[in-house]
Amino acid sequence: MPSFGLIPRLLRSRPLTKGLRYFYRYTRPRAYRHNETLWPFVKPRRDAAGRLAGCELRGMRGPATTPLEQLARSIRGDAHLILSGPSVAQIDYARCPLGVAMGVNGSIALRRQQPTLRFDYYAMLDAGFVRRRRDLVAEVLAQDLTLFVTPEVYRWIAFLFDRESVRCRIALFEEVHQRALRPRARPEELEAQSAADPGLVLFDARHPVHAHGFSLDPPRGLFGGGTVAYTALQLLAWLGAKTVYLHGLDLTAAAGPRFYESAAAQLPTALDRQFPGHIEPAFRRAGRLLAERGIKVYNLSPASRLGGDVFEKRHWSCLLSPAAAPQTLVNVNP
């Protein structure tokens, strides 16, 4: 564990940070409420176009970051989004010649049983995961990959890990409707922004949870879909993927804990509560948009709560080389 100076130790104090959140909450308009975990620890830097270019941290120096627009968008074909649903443990990655792969949160734990699996990209938007599963986050930080994080996740990585141990490249993103230290966007503002910016495709600005949409230009912001899988799908499409395979997109707590968890140590999830009115509609609209743009998406989770009419379902054996694949294949759509 790294040695921290006095200021960072104070800033990590739970009573202090909780008190600061309450102070911020009750001294700012409600439109700023989403910033209560950032202030006063994080100061975002923006370019002339208002895009998030980096973050400064109070009392300490965080790992280097790379602005999204400076990343090479070099995916030219297939990409694999490897998630944490229990069905992902059924895939024999030693037999699957994957190309580009992106993981999220605890996906890195697959390497403990599948050492040939390599990640090129990674995404995290849950600061709670960083705090509670430092072992897995440390494994991600030690990899030669590009890690996409929110300013809040970046803050906790900087507080909990020695910057000298960070081998990965870190790129910051934010959500369109709640930008760092800016007021929450009103529906009419989002509608005006989307009308002027074809990179931000707005589906429903007035959804009761928050706006539904799909970002074709993540440096301008990303739309939330109730799960990090939705964030990652936007990033892969922007990076150039023409076909995306979704691994472990089960999207139901009833299927059991995440593949790397035990039932006794399972972190909480809002999947069951948010799926019908938030997660499913967002993915359904995104599926239509991606199909219109010629991007194919296949869901490799036969138990996925998303129907085959959202993304075509296939068995993971479709990833095997032709010589190793079963003679009869594998469409598992209802």
CSV table of C-alpha atoms in Angstrom, one decimal, residues 151-319:
chain,number,residue,atom,x,y,z
A,151,PRO,CA,-13.2,11.6,-12.9
A,152,GLU,CA,-14.6,10.0,-9.7
A,153,VAL,CA,-13.0,6.6,-10.5
A,154,TYR,CA,-9.7,8.4,-11.4
A,155,ARG,CA,-9.8,10.2,-8.0
A,156,TRP,CA,-10.0,6.9,-6.2
A,157,ILE,CA,-7.3,5.2,-8.3
A,158,ALA,CA,-5.0,8.1,-7.4
A,159,PHE,CA,-5.8,7.9,-3.7
A,160,LEU,CA,-5.5,4.1,-3.4
A,161,PHE,CA,-2.6,3.2,-5.7
A,162,ASP,CA,1.0,4.4,-6.2
A,163,ARG,CA,1.2,6.2,-9.5
A,164,GLU,CA,4.5,4.5,-10.2
A,165,SER,CA,2.7,1.1,-10.3
A,166,VAL,CA,0.3,2.2,-13.0
A,167,ARG,CA,1.4,0.7,-16.3
A,168,CYS,CA,-1.8,1.2,-18.3
A,169,ARG,CA,-2.8,4.4,-20.2
A,170,ILE,CA,-5.8,6.2,-18.6
A,171,ALA,CA,-8.4,8.2,-20.5
A,172,LEU,CA,-11.1,10.2,-18.8
A,173,PHE,CA,-14.8,10.3,-19.9
A,174,GLU,CA,-17.9,11.9,-18.6
A,175,GLU,CA,-21.6,11.5,-19.1
A,176,VAL,CA,-23.5,14.0,-21.3
A,177,HIS,CA,-26.2,14.8,-18.9
A,178,GLN,CA,-24.0,15.3,-15.8
A,179,ARG,CA,-20.6,16.7,-16.6
A,180,ALA,CA,-17.9,17.2,-14.0
A,181,LEU,CA,-18.5,20.3,-11.8
A,182,ARG,CA,-21.1,21.6,-14.3
A,183,PRO,CA,-24.9,21.6,-13.7
A,184,ARG,CA,-27.0,18.7,-14.7
A,185,ALA,CA,-28.2,19.3,-18.3
A,186,ARG,CA,-31.9,20.0,-18.7
A,187,PRO,CA,-33.9,18.1,-21.3
A,188,GLU,CA,-34.2,21.1,-23.6
A,189,GLU,CA,-30.4,21.7,-23.3
A,190,LEU,CA,-29.8,18.1,-24.4
A,191,GLU,CA,-32.2,18.4,-27.3
A,192,ALA,CA,-30.5,21.6,-28.5
A,193,GLN,CA,-27.1,20.0,-28.1
A,194,SER,CA,-28.0,16.9,-30.0
A,195,ALA,CA,-29.6,18.9,-32.8
A,196,ALA,CA,-26.3,20.8,-33.2
A,197,ASP,CA,-24.0,17.8,-32.8
A,198,PRO,CA,-24.6,14.7,-34.9
A,199,GLY,CA,-22.1,12.8,-32.7
A,200,LEU,CA,-24.6,12.8,-29.8
A,201,VAL,CA,-27.7,10.8,-30.9
A,202,LEU,CA,-30.5,11.5,-28.4
A,203,PHE,CA,-33.3,8.9,-28.0
A,204,ASP,CA,-35.2,10.4,-25.1
A,205,ALA,CA,-34.2,13.5,-23.3
A,206,ARG,CA,-37.0,13.3,-20.8
A,207,HIS,CA,-36.6,9.7,-19.5
A,208,PRO,CA,-37.3,9.6,-15.8
A,209,VAL,CA,-33.9,8.1,-14.8
A,210,HIS,CA,-31.8,10.2,-17.2
A,211,ALA,CA,-31.5,10.9,-20.8
A,212,HIS,CA,-31.3,8.0,-23.3
A,213,GLY,CA,-29.0,8.3,-26.2
A,214,PHE,CA,-25.9,6.9,-27.9
A,215,SER,CA,-22.6,8.8,-28.3
A,216,LEU,CA,-20.8,8.4,-31.6
A,217,ASP,CA,-18.2,10.9,-30.3
A,218,PRO,CA,-17.2,10.1,-26.7
A,219,PRO,CA,-14.9,13.1,-26.3
A,220,ARG,CA,-18.1,15.1,-26.4
A,221,GLY,CA,-19.5,12.8,-23.6
A,222,LEU,CA,-21.2,9.4,-23.2
A,223,PHE,CA,-24.8,8.4,-22.4
A,224,GLY,CA,-25.5,6.2,-19.4
A,225,GLY,CA,-27.5,3.1,-19.9
A,226,GLY,CA,-27.7,1.8,-16.4
A,227,THR,CA,-24.6,-0.5,-16.8
A,228,VAL,CA,-20.9,-0.1,-17.7
A,229,ALA,CA,-21.6,-2.5,-20.7
A,230,TYR,CA,-23.5,0.4,-22.4
A,231,THR,CA,-20.6,2.8,-21.8
A,232,ALA,CA,-18.2,0.3,-23.2
A,233,LEU,CA,-20.3,-0.4,-26.3
A,234,GLN,CA,-20.2,3.3,-27.2
A,235,LEU,CA,-16.4,3.3,-26.8
A,236,LEU,CA,-15.9,0.3,-29.0
A,237,ALA,CA,-18.1,1.7,-31.8
A,238,TRP,CA,-16.2,4.9,-31.7
A,239,LEU,CA,-12.8,3.1,-31.7
A,240,GLY,CA,-13.8,1.6,-35.0
A,241,ALA,CA,-15.2,-1.9,-34.3
A,242,LYS,CA,-17.3,-3.3,-37.2
A,243,THR,CA,-18.5,-6.3,-35.3
A,244,VAL,CA,-18.9,-6.5,-31.5
A,245,TYR,CA,-19.3,-9.8,-29.5
A,246,LEU,CA,-20.9,-9.3,-26.1
A,247,HIS,CA,-19.6,-11.9,-23.5
A,248,GLY,CA,-21.4,-12.4,-20.2
A,249,LEU,CA,-24.1,-9.8,-20.8
A,250,ASP,CA,-26.6,-11.7,-18.6
A,251,LEU,CA,-28.1,-8.6,-17.0
A,252,THR,CA,-29.9,-10.4,-14.2
A,253,ALA,CA,-29.0,-10.8,-10.6
A,254,ALA,CA,-31.2,-13.9,-10.5
A,255,ALA,CA,-28.5,-15.7,-12.6
A,256,GLY,CA,-26.2,-15.6,-9.6
A,257,PRO,CA,-23.2,-13.5,-8.5
A,258,ARG,CA,-20.7,-12.2,-11.0
A,259,PHE,CA,-18.3,-14.9,-12.2
A,260,TYR,CA,-15.5,-13.7,-9.9
A,261,GLU,CA,-17.7,-13.4,-6.8
A,262,SER,CA,-19.2,-15.8,-4.2
A,263,ALA,CA,-22.8,-15.5,-3.1
A,264,ALA,CA,-21.6,-14.4,0.4
A,265,ALA,CA,-19.3,-11.6,-1.0
A,266,GLN,CA,-21.5,-10.3,-3.9
A,267,LEU,CA,-21.4,-6.6,-4.4
A,268,PRO,CA,-24.8,-4.9,-4.7
A,269,THR,CA,-26.4,-4.4,-8.1
A,270,ALA,CA,-29.3,-2.4,-9.4
A,271,LEU,CA,-29.7,-4.5,-12.6
A,272,ASP,CA,-33.1,-6.1,-11.7
A,273,ARG,CA,-34.5,-2.7,-10.7
A,274,GLN,CA,-33.3,-0.8,-13.7
A,275,PHE,CA,-33.6,-3.3,-16.4
A,276,PRO,CA,-37.2,-3.0,-17.6
A,277,GLY,CA,-37.5,0.8,-17.8
A,278,HIS,CA,-33.9,1.9,-18.3
A,279,ILE,CA,-31.4,-0.7,-19.4
A,280,GLU,CA,-33.5,-2.7,-21.9
A,281,PRO,CA,-34.9,0.4,-23.7
A,282,ALA,CA,-31.4,2.0,-24.0
A,283,PHE,CA,-29.9,-1.2,-25.5
A,284,ARG,CA,-32.9,-1.7,-27.9
A,285,ARG,CA,-32.5,1.8,-29.4
A,286,ALA,CA,-28.7,1.4,-29.5
A,287,GLY,CA,-29.1,-1.9,-31.4
A,288,ARG,CA,-31.2,-0.2,-34.1
A,289,LEU,CA,-28.8,2.7,-34.4
A,290,LEU,CA,-25.7,0.4,-34.7
A,291,ALA,CA,-27.5,-1.8,-37.3
A,292,GLU,CA,-28.3,1.3,-39.4
A,293,ARG,CA,-24.6,2.2,-39.3
A,294,GLY,CA,-23.5,-1.2,-40.4
A,295,ILE,CA,-22.1,-2.3,-37.0
A,296,LYS,CA,-23.0,-5.9,-36.1
A,297,VAL,CA,-23.5,-6.9,-32.5
A,298,TYR,CA,-23.8,-10.5,-31.3
A,299,ASN,CA,-24.8,-11.5,-27.7
A,300,LEU,CA,-23.0,-14.6,-26.6
A,301,SER,CA,-25.0,-15.1,-23.4
A,302,PRO,CA,-27.8,-17.6,-24.0
A,303,ALA,CA,-29.2,-16.6,-20.6
A,304,SER,CA,-29.1,-12.9,-21.3
A,305,ARG,CA,-32.2,-11.0,-20.2
A,306,LEU,CA,-31.9,-9.0,-23.5
A,307,GLY,CA,-34.0,-10.7,-26.2
A,308,GLY,CA,-32.6,-11.9,-29.5
A,309,ASP,CA,-34.5,-9.1,-31.2
A,310,VAL,CA,-32.2,-6.6,-29.5
A,311,PHE,CA,-28.9,-8.3,-30.4
A,312,GLU,CA,-28.7,-11.6,-32.3
A,313,LYS,CA,-27.8,-14.4,-29.8
A,314,ARG,CA,-25.0,-16.9,-30.6
A,315,HIS,CA,-23.3,-19.6,-28.7
A,316,TRP,CA,-19.7,-18.8,-27.8
A,317,SER,CA,-18.5,-21.7,-30.0
A,318,CYS,CA,-19.0,-19.4,-33.0
A,319,LEU,CA,-15.6,-17.9,-32.0
